PDB file of C-alpha atoms in Angstrom:
ATOM      1  CA  UNK X  23       0.000   0.000   0.000  1.00 46.00           C
ATOM      2  CA  UNK X  24       1.530   3.376  -1.000  1.00 56.00           C
ATOM      3  CA  UNK X  25       2.458   5.569   1.957  1.00 73.00           C
ATOM      4  CA  UNK X  26       1.065   9.038   2.598  1.00 77.00           C
ATOM      5  CA  UNK X  27       4.461  10.533   1.662  1.00 85.00           C
ATOM      6  CA  UNK X  28       4.491   8.571  -1.618  1.00 88.00           C
ATOM      7  CA  UNK X  29       1.005   9.779  -2.532  1.00 85.00           C
ATOM      8  CA  UNK X  30       1.810  13.350  -1.459  1.00 87.00           C
ATOM      9  CA  UNK X  31       4.769  13.501  -3.854  1.00 91.00           C
ATOM     10  CA  UNK X  32       2.707  12.063  -6.714  1.00 89.00           C
ATOM     11  CA  UNK X  33      -0.002  14.635  -5.941  1.00 89.00           C
ATOM     12  CA  UNK X  34       2.465  17.533  -6.272  1.00 92.00           C
ATOM     13  CA  UNK X  35       3.516  16.311  -9.720  1.00 92.00           C
ATOM     14  CA  UNK X  36      -0.088  15.713 -10.738  1.00 90.00           C
ATOM     15  CA  UNK X  37      -1.212  19.164  -9.600  1.00 90.00           C
ATOM     16  CA  UNK X  38       1.694  20.833 -11.443  1.00 91.00           C
ATOM     17  CA  UNK X  39       2.084  18.856 -14.701  1.00 90.00           C
ATOM     18  CA  UNK X  40       5.136  20.903 -15.741  1.00 91.00           C
ATOM     19  CA  UNK X  41       7.057  20.014 -12.561  1.00 93.00           C
ATOM     20  CA  UNK X  42       8.628  16.817 -13.972  1.00 92.00           C
ATOM     21  CA  UNK X  43       9.953  18.638 -17.033  1.00 91.00           C
ATOM     22  CA  UNK X  44      11.165  21.573 -14.939  1.00 91.00           C
ATOM     23  CA  UNK X  45      13.232  19.223 -12.786  1.00 93.00           C
ATOM     24  CA  UNK X  46      14.606  17.325 -15.792  1.00 91.00           C
ATOM     25  CA  UNK X  47      15.810  20.602 -17.315  1.00 90.00           C
ATOM     26  CA  UNK X  48      16.997  22.164 -14.054  1.00 89.00           C
ATOM     27  CA  UNK X  49      18.838  19.213 -12.549  1.00 91.00           C
ATOM     28  CA  UNK X  50      19.854  17.050 -15.507  1.00 91.00           C
ATOM     29  CA  UNK X  51      19.868  19.404 -18.487  1.00 88.00           C
ATOM     30  CA  UNK X  52      17.471  17.094 -20.344  1.00 84.00           C
ATOM     31  CA  UNK X  53      15.742  18.876 -23.211  1.00 79.00           C
ATOM     32  CA  UNK X  54      11.949  18.834 -22.981  1.00 80.00           C
ATOM     33  CA  UNK X  55       9.987  20.639 -25.714  1.00 75.00           C
ATOM     34  CA  UNK X  56       8.145  23.789 -24.690  1.00 74.00           C
ATOM     35  CA  UNK X  57       4.471  23.399 -25.537  1.00 68.00           C
ATOM     36  CA  UNK X  58       1.305  25.263 -24.610  1.00 71.00           C
ATOM     37  CA  UNK X  59      -0.502  22.186 -23.311  1.00 69.00           C
ATOM     38  CA  UNK X  60       0.968  19.702 -20.837  1.00 83.00           C
ATOM     39  CA  UNK X  61      -1.339  16.848 -19.835  1.00 82.00           C
ATOM     40  CA  UNK X  62      -1.516  14.027 -17.327  1.00 82.00           C
ATOM     41  CA  UNK X  63      -1.984  10.820 -19.304  1.00 72.00           C
ATOM     42  CA  UNK X  64      -3.290   7.371 -18.428  1.00 58.00           C
ATOM     43  CA  UNK X  65      -0.631   5.653 -16.296  1.00 57.00           C
ATOM     44  CA  UNK X  66      -1.674   2.142 -17.342  1.00 60.00           C
ATOM     45  CA  UNK X  67       1.219   0.724 -19.391  1.00 55.00           C
ATOM     46  CA  UNK X  68      -0.149  -2.810 -19.702  1.00 51.00           C
ATOM     47  CA  UNK X  69       0.623  -4.542 -22.976  1.00 46.00           C
ATOM     48  CA  UNK X  70      -1.013  -7.601 -24.506  1.00 37.00           C
ATOM     49  CA  UNK X  71       0.574  -9.774 -21.814  1.00 40.00           C
ATOM     50  CA  UNK X  72      -1.763 -10.613 -18.923  1.00 39.00           C
ATOM     51  CA  UNK X  73       0.277  -8.862 -16.226  1.00 44.00           C
ATOM     52  CA  UNK X  74      -0.826  -5.319 -15.338  1.00 52.00           C
ATOM     53  CA  UNK X  75       1.843  -2.595 -15.226  1.00 64.00           C
ATOM     54  CA  UNK X  76       0.889   0.777 -13.783  1.00 75.00           C
ATOM     55  CA  UNK X  77       3.289   3.672 -13.219  1.00 82.00           C
ATOM     56  CA  UNK X  78       2.711   6.412 -10.653  1.00 88.00           C
ATOM     57  CA  UNK X  79       2.129   9.135 -13.242  1.00 90.00           C
ATOM     58  CA  UNK X  80       2.590   9.871 -16.954  1.00 91.00           C
ATOM     59  CA  UNK X  81       3.096  13.444 -18.177  1.00 92.00           C
ATOM     60  CA  UNK X  82       2.833  14.253 -21.886  1.00 92.00           C
ATOM     61  CA  UNK X  83       4.334  17.337 -23.559  1.00 89.00           C
ATOM     62  CA  UNK X  84       2.906  17.790 -27.048  1.00 80.00           C
ATOM     63  CA  UNK X  85       2.602  15.071 -29.688  1.00 77.00           C
ATOM     64  CA  UNK X  86       4.557  13.562 -32.555  1.00 74.00           C
ATOM     65  CA  UNK X  87       8.313  13.833 -33.101  1.00 74.00           C
ATOM     66  CA  UNK X  88       8.376  17.255 -31.420  1.00 79.00           C
ATOM     67  CA  UNK X  89       6.636  15.964 -28.284  1.00 86.00           C
ATOM     68  CA  UNK X  90       7.924  14.111 -25.229  1.00 91.00           C
ATOM     69  CA  UNK X  91       6.576  12.041 -22.350  1.00 92.00           C
ATOM     70  CA  UNK X  92       7.763  11.325 -18.821  1.00 93.00           C
ATOM     71  CA  UNK X  93       6.961   8.289 -16.692  1.00 93.00           C
ATOM     72  CA  UNK X  94       7.126   9.357 -13.035  1.00 94.00           C
ATOM     73  CA  UNK X  95       8.011   6.772 -10.392  1.00 95.00           C
ATOM     74  CA  UNK X  96       8.193   7.764  -6.710  1.00 94.00           C
ATOM     75  CA  UNK X  97      10.524   5.243  -5.081  1.00 95.00           C
ATOM     76  CA  UNK X  98      10.931   5.516  -1.300  1.00 93.00           C
ATOM     77  CA  UNK X  99      12.392   2.016  -0.869  1.00 94.00           C
ATOM     78  CA  UNK X 100      14.104  -0.596  -3.015  1.00 95.00           C
ATOM     79  CA  UNK X 101      11.832  -2.782  -5.096  1.00 94.00           C
ATOM     80  CA  UNK X 102      13.721  -5.513  -6.928  1.00 94.00           C
ATOM     81  CA  UNK X 103      10.895  -5.827  -9.453  1.00 92.00           C
ATOM     82  CA  UNK X 104      11.278  -2.245 -10.744  1.00 94.00           C
ATOM     83  CA  UNK X 105      14.511  -2.707 -12.770  1.00 93.00           C
ATOM     84  CA  UNK X 106      12.603  -5.259 -14.839  1.00 92.00           C
ATOM     85  CA  UNK X 107       9.554  -3.069 -15.505  1.00 92.00           C
ATOM     86  CA  UNK X 108      11.129   0.401 -15.903  1.00 94.00           C
ATOM     87  CA  UNK X 109      12.516  -0.434 -19.381  1.00 94.00           C
ATOM     88  CA  UNK X 110       9.066  -1.723 -20.296  1.00 92.00           C
ATOM     89  CA  UNK X 111       7.441   1.532 -19.092  1.00 92.00           C
ATOM     90  CA  UNK X 112       9.706   3.587 -21.347  1.00 93.00           C
ATOM     91  CA  UNK X 113       9.257   1.367 -24.383  1.00 92.00           C
ATOM     92  CA  UNK X 114       5.505   0.949 -23.916  1.00 90.00           C
ATOM     93  CA  UNK X 115       4.887   4.688 -23.558  1.00 89.00           C
ATOM     94  CA  UNK X 116       7.064   5.478 -26.570  1.00 90.00           C
ATOM     95  CA  UNK X 117       5.185   2.898 -28.650  1.00 90.00           C
ATOM     96  CA  UNK X 118       1.774   4.023 -27.411  1.00 88.00           C
ATOM     97  CA  UNK X 119       2.203   7.788 -27.951  1.00 88.00           C
ATOM     98  CA  UNK X 120       4.881   7.753 -30.681  1.00 90.00           C
ATOM     99  CA  UNK X 121       6.967  10.342 -28.802  1.00 89.00           C
ATOM    100  CA  UNK X 122      10.384  10.216 -27.089  1.00 91.00           C
ATOM    101  CA  UNK X 123       9.896   9.013 -23.522  1.00 93.00           C
ATOM    102  CA  UNK X 124      11.952   8.717 -20.338  1.00 94.00           C
ATOM    103  CA  UNK X 125      11.509   7.320 -16.824  1.00 96.00           C
ATOM    104  CA  UNK X 126      12.047   9.775 -13.947  1.00 96.00           C
ATOM    105  CA  UNK X 127      12.537   8.148 -10.533  1.00 97.00           C
ATOM    106  CA  UNK X 128      12.041  10.475  -7.545  1.00 96.00           C
ATOM    107  CA  UNK X 129      13.397   9.384  -4.174  1.00 96.00           C
ATOM    108  CA  UNK X 130      14.364  10.790  -0.781  1.00 93.00           C
ATOM    109  CA  UNK X 131      17.106   8.326   0.121  1.00 92.00           C
ATOM    110  CA  UNK X 132      20.758   8.207  -1.010  1.00 93.00           C
ATOM    111  CA  UNK X 133      20.939   4.418  -1.002  1.00 96.00           C
ATOM    112  CA  UNK X 134      17.695   4.071  -2.968  1.00 96.00           C
ATOM    113  CA  UNK X 135      18.960   6.673  -5.462  1.00 96.00           C
ATOM    114  CA  UNK X 136      22.195   4.749  -6.061  1.00 96.00           C
ATOM    115  CA  UNK X 137      20.275   1.493  -6.464  1.00 97.00           C
ATOM    116  CA  UNK X 138      17.748   3.006  -8.878  1.00 96.00           C
ATOM    117  CA  UNK X 139      20.499   4.594 -11.011  1.00 96.00           C
ATOM    118  CA  UNK X 140      22.308   1.281 -11.564  1.00 95.00           C
ATOM    119  CA  UNK X 141      22.123   0.479 -15.312  1.00 95.00           C
ATOM    120  CA  UNK X 142      19.946  -2.528 -16.131  1.00 91.00           C
ATOM    121  CA  UNK X 143      21.297  -5.210 -18.466  1.00 89.00           C
ATOM    122  CA  UNK X 144      18.352  -5.777 -20.792  1.00 88.00           C
ATOM    123  CA  UNK X 145      19.725  -8.788 -22.674  1.00 88.00           C
ATOM    124  CA  UNK X 146      19.864  -6.892 -25.956  1.00 87.00           C
ATOM    125  CA  UNK X 147      23.588  -6.850 -26.889  1.00 89.00           C
ATOM    126  CA  UNK X 148      25.157  -3.494 -26.114  1.00 86.00           C
ATOM    127  CA  UNK X 149      21.957  -2.075 -24.613  1.00 88.00           C
ATOM    128  CA  UNK X 150      21.607  -1.012 -20.991  1.00 92.00           C
ATOM    129  CA  UNK X 151      18.759   0.946 -19.464  1.00 94.00           C
ATOM    130  CA  UNK X 152      19.028   3.482 -16.630  1.00 94.00           C
ATOM    131  CA  UNK X 153      16.227   5.779 -15.462  1.00 95.00           C
ATOM    132  CA  UNK X 154      16.820   9.428 -14.634  1.00 96.00           C
ATOM    133  CA  UNK X 155      17.046   9.489 -10.826  1.00 97.00           C
ATOM    134  CA  UNK X 156      16.284  12.573  -8.735  1.00 96.00           C
ATOM    135  CA  UNK X 157      17.122  12.627  -5.017  1.00 95.00           C
ATOM    136  CA  UNK X 158      14.853  15.373  -3.731  1.00 93.00           C
ATOM    137  CA  UNK X 159      17.115  16.255  -0.810  1.00 91.00           C
ATOM    138  CA  UNK X 160      19.816  17.238  -3.309  1.00 91.00           C
ATOM    139  CA  UNK X 161      17.640  19.961  -4.842  1.00 91.00           C
ATOM    140  CA  UNK X 162      18.829  23.515  -4.140  1.00 89.00           C
ATOM    141  CA  UNK X 163      16.769  25.506  -1.666  1.00 90.00           C
ATOM    142  CA  UNK X 164      13.906  27.329  -3.364  1.00 88.00           C
ATOM    143  CA  UNK X 165      14.039  31.120  -3.613  1.00 87.00           C
ATOM    144  CA  UNK X 166      11.147  33.449  -2.810  1.00 81.00           C
ATOM    145  CA  UNK X 167      10.581  34.091  -6.516  1.00 84.00           C
ATOM    146  CA  UNK X 168      10.430  30.357  -7.234  1.00 88.00           C
ATOM    147  CA  UNK X 169       7.949  29.793  -4.402  1.00 92.00           C
ATOM    148  CA  UNK X 170       5.510  32.226  -5.991  1.00 89.00           C
ATOM    149  CA  UNK X 171       6.000  30.691  -9.439  1.00 90.00           C
ATOM    150  CA  UNK X 172       6.182  26.997  -8.490  1.00 92.00           C
ATOM    151  CA  UNK X 173       4.771  26.330  -4.989  1.00 94.00           C
ATOM    152  CA  UNK X 174       4.685  22.552  -5.587  1.00 95.00           C
ATOM    153  CA  UNK X 175       8.443  22.587  -6.145  1.00 95.00           C
ATOM    154  CA  UNK X 176       8.866  24.362  -2.794  1.00 94.00           C
ATOM    155  CA  UNK X 177       6.648  21.816  -1.050  1.00 95.00           C
ATOM    156  CA  UNK X 178       8.644  18.975  -2.606  1.00 94.00           C
ATOM    157  CA  UNK X 179      11.775  20.440  -0.997  1.00 94.00           C
ATOM    158  CA  UNK X 180       9.923  20.785   2.320  1.00 94.00           C
ATOM    159  CA  UNK X 181       8.931  17.102   2.259  1.00 93.00           C
ATOM    160  CA  UNK X 182      12.621  16.232   1.810  1.00 93.00           C
ATOM    161  CA  UNK X 183      13.713  18.378   4.779  1.00 92.00           C
ATOM    162  CA  UNK X 184      11.009  17.819   7.426  1.00 90.00           C
ATOM    163  CA  UNK X 185      13.328  18.413  10.382  1.00 89.00           C
ATOM    164  CA  UNK X 186      14.735  21.785   9.326  1.00 88.00           C
ATOM    165  CA  UNK X 187      13.102  24.813  10.937  1.00 82.00           C
ATOM    166  CA  UNK X 188      13.401  26.859   7.729  1.00 87.00           C
ATOM    167  CA  UNK X 189      11.115  24.323   6.075  1.00 91.00           C
ATOM    168  CA  UNK X 190       8.237  25.846   8.025  1.00 89.00           C
ATOM    169  CA  UNK X 191       8.660  29.286   6.468  1.00 88.00           C
ATOM    170  CA  UNK X 192       9.068  27.773   3.003  1.00 92.00           C
ATOM    171  CA  UNK X 193       5.963  25.612   3.475  1.00 90.00           C
ATOM    172  CA  UNK X 194       3.863  28.525   4.655  1.00 87.00           C
ATOM    173  CA  UNK X 195       4.978  30.707   1.729  1.00 89.00           C
ATOM    174  CA  UNK X 196       4.078  27.916  -0.710  1.00 91.00           C
ATOM    175  CA  UNK X 197       0.683  27.321   0.911  1.00 88.00           C
ATOM    176  CA  UNK X 198      -0.030  31.050   0.755  1.00 85.00           C
ATOM    177  CA  UNK X 199       0.864  31.075  -2.951  1.00 88.00           C
ATOM    178  CA  UNK X 200      -1.479  28.153  -3.664  1.00 89.00           C
ATOM    179  CA  UNK X 201      -4.260  29.723  -1.593  1.00 83.00           C
ATOM    180  CA  UNK X 202      -4.411  32.729  -3.897  1.00 84.00           C
ATOM    181  CA  UNK X 203      -5.778  30.507  -6.663  1.00 85.00           C
ATOM    182  CA  UNK X 204      -7.180  27.421  -4.883  1.00 84.00           C
ATOM    183  CA  UNK X 205      -8.030  27.600  -1.173  1.00 77.00           C
ATOM    184  CA  UNK X 206      -9.173  23.974  -0.964  1.00 77.00           C
ATOM    185  CA  UNK X 207      -5.881  22.719  -2.389  1.00 83.00           C
ATOM    186  CA  UNK X 208      -4.010  24.944   0.067  1.00 83.00           C
ATOM    187  CA  UNK X 209      -5.824  23.330   2.986  1.00 78.00           C
ATOM    188  CA  UNK X 210      -4.896  19.892   1.681  1.00 81.00           C
ATOM    189  CA  UNK X 211      -1.238  20.899   1.255  1.00 86.00           C
ATOM    190  CA  UNK X 212      -1.251  22.251   4.792  1.00 81.00           C
ATOM    191  CA  UNK X 213      -2.497  18.947   6.179  1.00 78.00           C
ATOM    192  CA  UNK X 214       0.127  16.982   4.243  1.00 81.00           C
ATOM    193  CA  UNK X 215       2.973  19.248   5.344  1.00 85.00           C
ATOM    194  CA  UNK X 216       1.828  19.323   8.977  1.00 80.00           C
ATOM    195  CA  UNK X 217       1.780  15.520   9.065  1.00 79.00           C
ATOM    196  CA  UNK X 218       5.318  15.336   7.629  1.00 85.00           C
ATOM    197  CA  UNK X 219       7.167  18.080   9.529  1.00 86.00           C
ATOM    198  CA  UNK X 220       9.350  17.258  12.517  1.00 85.00           C
ATOM    199  CA  UNK X 221       8.739  18.692  15.978  1.00 83.00           C
ATOM    200  CA  UNK X 222      10.930  21.799  15.574  1.00 83.00           C
ATOM    201  CA  UNK X 223       9.667  22.662  12.097  1.00 84.00           C
ATOM    202  CA  UNK X 224       6.041  22.111  13.111  1.00 80.00           C
ATOM    203  CA  UNK X 225       6.512  24.382  16.103  1.00 79.00           C
ATOM    204  CA  UNK X 226       8.003  27.015  13.816  1.00 81.00           C
ATOM    205  CA  UNK X 227       5.040  26.719  11.447  1.00 79.00           C
ATOM    206  CA  UNK X 228       2.634  27.165  14.350  1.00 74.00           C
ATOM    207  CA  UNK X 229       4.644  30.163  15.527  1.00 73.00           C
ATOM    208  CA  UNK X 230       4.406  31.749  12.065  1.00 71.00           C
ATOM    209  CA  UNK X 231       0.648  31.353  12.140  1.00 62.00           C
ATOM    210  CA  UNK X 232       0.228  32.710  15.648  1.00 64.00           C
ATOM    211  CA  UNK X 233       2.973  35.326  15.945  1.00 55.00           C
ATOM    212  CA  UNK X 234       1.692  38.842  16.339  1.00 37.00           C
ATOM    213  CA  UNK X 235       4.091  40.204  13.727  1.00 44.00           C
ATOM    214  CA  UNK X 236       2.979  37.749  11.047  1.00 42.00           C
ATOM    215  CA  UNK X 237       0.278  39.180   8.809  1.00 47.00           C
ATOM    216  CA  UNK X 238      -1.048  36.734   6.190  1.00 48.00           C
ATOM    217  CA  UNK X 239      -1.817  38.413   2.868  1.00 51.00           C
ATOM    218  CA  UNK X 240      -4.177  35.919   1.275  1.00 50.00           C
ATOM    219  CA  UNK X 241      -7.765  35.299   2.366  1.00 55.00           C
ATOM    220  CA  UNK X 242      -6.721  31.743   3.230  1.00 51.00           C
ATOM    221  CA  UNK X 243      -3.940  32.980   5.496  1.00 50.00           C
ATOM    222  CA  UNK X 244      -6.152  35.539   7.204  1.00 55.00           C
ATOM    223  CA  UNK X 245      -8.848  32.923   7.774  1.00 58.00           C
ATOM    224  CA  UNK X 246      -6.358  30.416   9.199  1.00 53.00           C
ATOM    225  CA  UNK X 247      -4.697  33.048  11.395  1.00 51.00           C
ATOM    226  CA  UNK X 248      -8.018  34.179  12.859  1.00 58.00           C
ATOM    227  CA  UNK X 249      -9.199  30.595  13.251  1.00 57.00           C
ATOM    228  CA  UNK X 250      -6.042  29.605  15.088  1.00 51.00           C
ATOM    229  CA  UNK X 251      -6.300  32.536  17.462  1.00 53.00           C
ATOM    230  CA  UNK X 252      -9.968  31.860  18.237  1.00 58.00           C
ATOM    231  CA  UNK X 253      -9.474  28.142  18.758  1.00 53.00           C
ATOM    232  CA  UNK X 254      -6.411  28.691  20.893  1.00 52.00           C
ATOM    233  CA  UNK X 255      -8.335  30.933  23.256  1.00 55.00           C
ATOM    234  CA  UNK X 256     -11.350  28.621  23.339  1.00 56.00           C
ATOM    235  CA  UNK X 257      -9.482  25.409  23.932  1.00 50.00           C
ATOM    236  CA  UNK X 258      -6.928  26.694  26.395  1.00 47.00           C
ATOM    237  CA  UNK X 259      -4.950  24.018  28.092  1.00 53.00           C
ATOM    238  CA  UNK X 260      -7.925  22.003  29.310  1.00 47.00           C
ATOM    239  CA  UNK X 261      -8.155  19.714  26.304  1.00 53.00           C
ATOM    240  CA  UNK X 262      -4.407  19.173  26.190  1.00 59.00           C
ATOM    241  CA  UNK X 263      -2.178  18.313  23.295  1.00 68.00           C
ATOM    242  CA  UNK X 264      -3.763  14.934  22.620  1.00 74.00           C
ATOM    243  CA  UNK X 265      -7.216  16.384  22.019  1.00 75.00           C
ATOM    244  CA  UNK X 266      -5.758  18.960  19.674  1.00 74.00           C
ATOM    245  CA  UNK X 267      -3.982  16.276  17.660  1.00 78.00           C
ATOM    246  CA  UNK X 268      -7.160  14.203  17.490  1.00 84.00           C
ATOM    247  CA  UNK X 269      -9.226  17.099  16.206  1.00 82.00           C
ATOM    248  CA  UNK X 270      -6.578  17.923  13.620  1.00 81.00           C
ATOM    249  CA  UNK X 271      -6.474  14.348  12.335  1.00 85.00           C
ATOM    250  CA  UNK X 272     -10.267  14.122  12.197  1.00 88.00           C
ATOM    251  CA  UNK X 273     -10.418  17.343  10.188  1.00 84.00           C
ATOM    252  CA  UNK X 274      -7.672  16.114   7.844  1.00 84.00           C
ATOM    253  CA  UNK X 275      -9.455  12.796   7.140  1.00 87.00           C
ATOM    254  CA  UNK X 276     -12.742  14.545   6.403  1.00 87.00           C
ATOM    255  CA  UNK X 277     -11.099  17.173   4.196  1.00 83.00           C
ATOM    256  CA  UNK X 278      -9.175  14.657   2.066  1.00 84.00           C
ATOM    257  CA  UNK X 279     -12.304  12.549   1.496  1.00 86.00           C
ATOM    258  CA  UNK X 280     -14.408  15.586   0.568  1.00 81.00           C
ATOM    259  CA  UNK X 281     -11.723  17.044  -1.734  1.00 76.00           C
ATOM    260  CA  UNK X 282     -11.522  13.695  -3.526  1.00 79.00           C
ATOM    261  CA  UNK X 283     -15.233  14.023  -4.301  1.00 78.00           C
ATOM    262  CA  UNK X 284     -16.636  11.339  -1.969  1.00 84.00           C
ATOM    263  CA  UNK X 285     -20.056  11.797  -0.382  1.00 85.00           C
ATOM    264  CA  UNK X 286     -20.115  10.652   3.233  1.00 87.00           C
ATOM    265  CA  UNK X 287     -23.199   9.228   4.889  1.00 88.00           C
ATOM    266  CA  UNK X 288     -24.237  10.562   8.270  1.00 86.00           C
ATOM    267  CA  UNK X 289     -23.018   7.332   9.880  1.00 88.00           C
ATOM    268  CA  UNK X 290     -19.593   7.639   8.207  1.00 91.00           C
ATOM    269  CA  UNK X 291     -19.237  11.260   9.300  1.00 89.00           C
ATOM    270  CA  UNK X 292     -20.130  10.396  12.877  1.00 88.00           C
ATOM    271  CA  UNK X 293     -17.710   7.487  12.864  1.00 92.00           C
ATOM    272  CA  UNK X 294     -14.847   9.771  11.865  1.00 91.00           C
ATOM    273  CA  UNK X 295     -15.881  12.606  14.193  1.00 89.00           C
ATOM    274  CA  UNK X 296     -16.234  10.187  17.091  1.00 90.00           C
ATOM    275  CA  UNK X 297     -12.866   8.450  16.657  1.00 91.00           C
ATOM    276  CA  UNK X 298     -10.431   9.138  19.482  1.00 88.00           C
ATOM    277  CA  UNK X 299      -7.584   6.841  18.472  1.00 88.00           C
ATOM    278  CA  UNK X 300      -4.625   8.508  16.736  1.00 86.00           C
ATOM    279  CA  UNK X 301      -3.383   5.276  15.144  1.00 86.00           C
ATOM    280  CA  UNK X 302      -6.780   4.643  13.552  1.00 90.00           C
ATOM    281  CA  UNK X 303      -7.037   8.221  12.287  1.00 89.00           C
ATOM    282  CA  UNK X 304      -3.517   8.011  10.823  1.00 85.00           C
ATOM    283  CA  UNK X 305      -4.472   4.794   9.041  1.00 86.00           C
ATOM    284  CA  UNK X 306      -7.675   6.357   7.670  1.00 90.00           C
ATOM    285  CA  UNK X 307      -5.781   9.463   6.483  1.00 85.00           C
ATOM    286  CA  UNK X 308      -3.227   7.331   4.643  1.00 81.00           C
ATOM    287  CA  UNK X 309      -5.939   5.241   3.000  1.00 83.00           C
ATOM    288  CA  UNK X 310      -8.065   8.289   2.113  1.00 84.00           C
ATOM    289  CA  UNK X 311      -5.437   9.501  -0.363  1.00 79.00           C
ATOM    290  CA  UNK X 312      -5.720   6.421  -2.604  1.00 76.00           C
ATOM    291  CA  UNK X 313      -9.049   4.809  -1.614  1.00 79.00           C
ATOM    292  CA  UNK X 314     -11.711   4.205  -4.240  1.00 83.00           C
ATOM    293  CA  UNK X 315     -14.565   4.806  -1.778  1.00 87.00           C
ATOM    294  CA  UNK X 316     -15.228   6.014   1.761  1.00 91.00           C
ATOM    295  CA  UNK X 317     -15.811   2.399   2.792  1.00 90.00           C
ATOM    296  CA  UNK X 318     -12.394   1.478   1.407  1.00 87.00           C
ATOM    297  CA  UNK X 319     -10.751   4.346   3.316  1.00 89.00           C
ATOM    298  CA  UNK X 320     -12.326   3.446   6.652  1.00 91.00           C
ATOM    299  CA  UNK X 321     -11.727  -0.265   6.236  1.00 79.00           C
TER     300      UNK X 321
END
């Protein structure tokens, strides 16, 4: 089952279709054609053989000889099956769309990056296959200008550096940038980042939201700032940290399910609202990202 981090990274690439190409150009100098329309394509790369092969994401830039396509694979751990299917992904996509294609593997770990970059002996004499491998932690820190232009890139860097305090400021700037065009997506990004950040970075993020000298500019920021102040005064210390965490997880589960377009029955809503077990809520939140129904998410 894909982890929440895995699905969060895929979501950033899905929500910003140009992100894969931007990273290929920026980090590896790979030429990707500039086109007006960049689309997310069907990730099913199954051929006539009975086995199903499904990549994490396929991004298509244009069509024909001047176009290009990228197969995105988020790899957080070693999977000895992947070196056998990555060459198939590249060949199948190239044959299906009739455009040059490459496989981009995104990972957080040095050891996984070295493993993924090892050339694969295909059996065809003189032919070896190696995907393009991006270790997110190696990306340069994102500037203020880049945050405004590409907030998903900034959030990708944040996910790779969850224990650095400066990640909090970068995350908040990116969430603010997203909120100016899509408040619902900004809330979802906030929940993902808050679940990933370490103790120090999370405390810094909370401080940014509550500090008297911090003045959010977007409507989202102003709403969150006011909401945090009001809730902080209302809750006080009586409910304690555990109750606060529970309420946050409950809200996150409900928001992810609603943003994914699911309609919850009254019984399902009450089940989530009434849950007071952090482990269960964490499990529901992880499932909610990839579930095909509310029933599937709640188990």
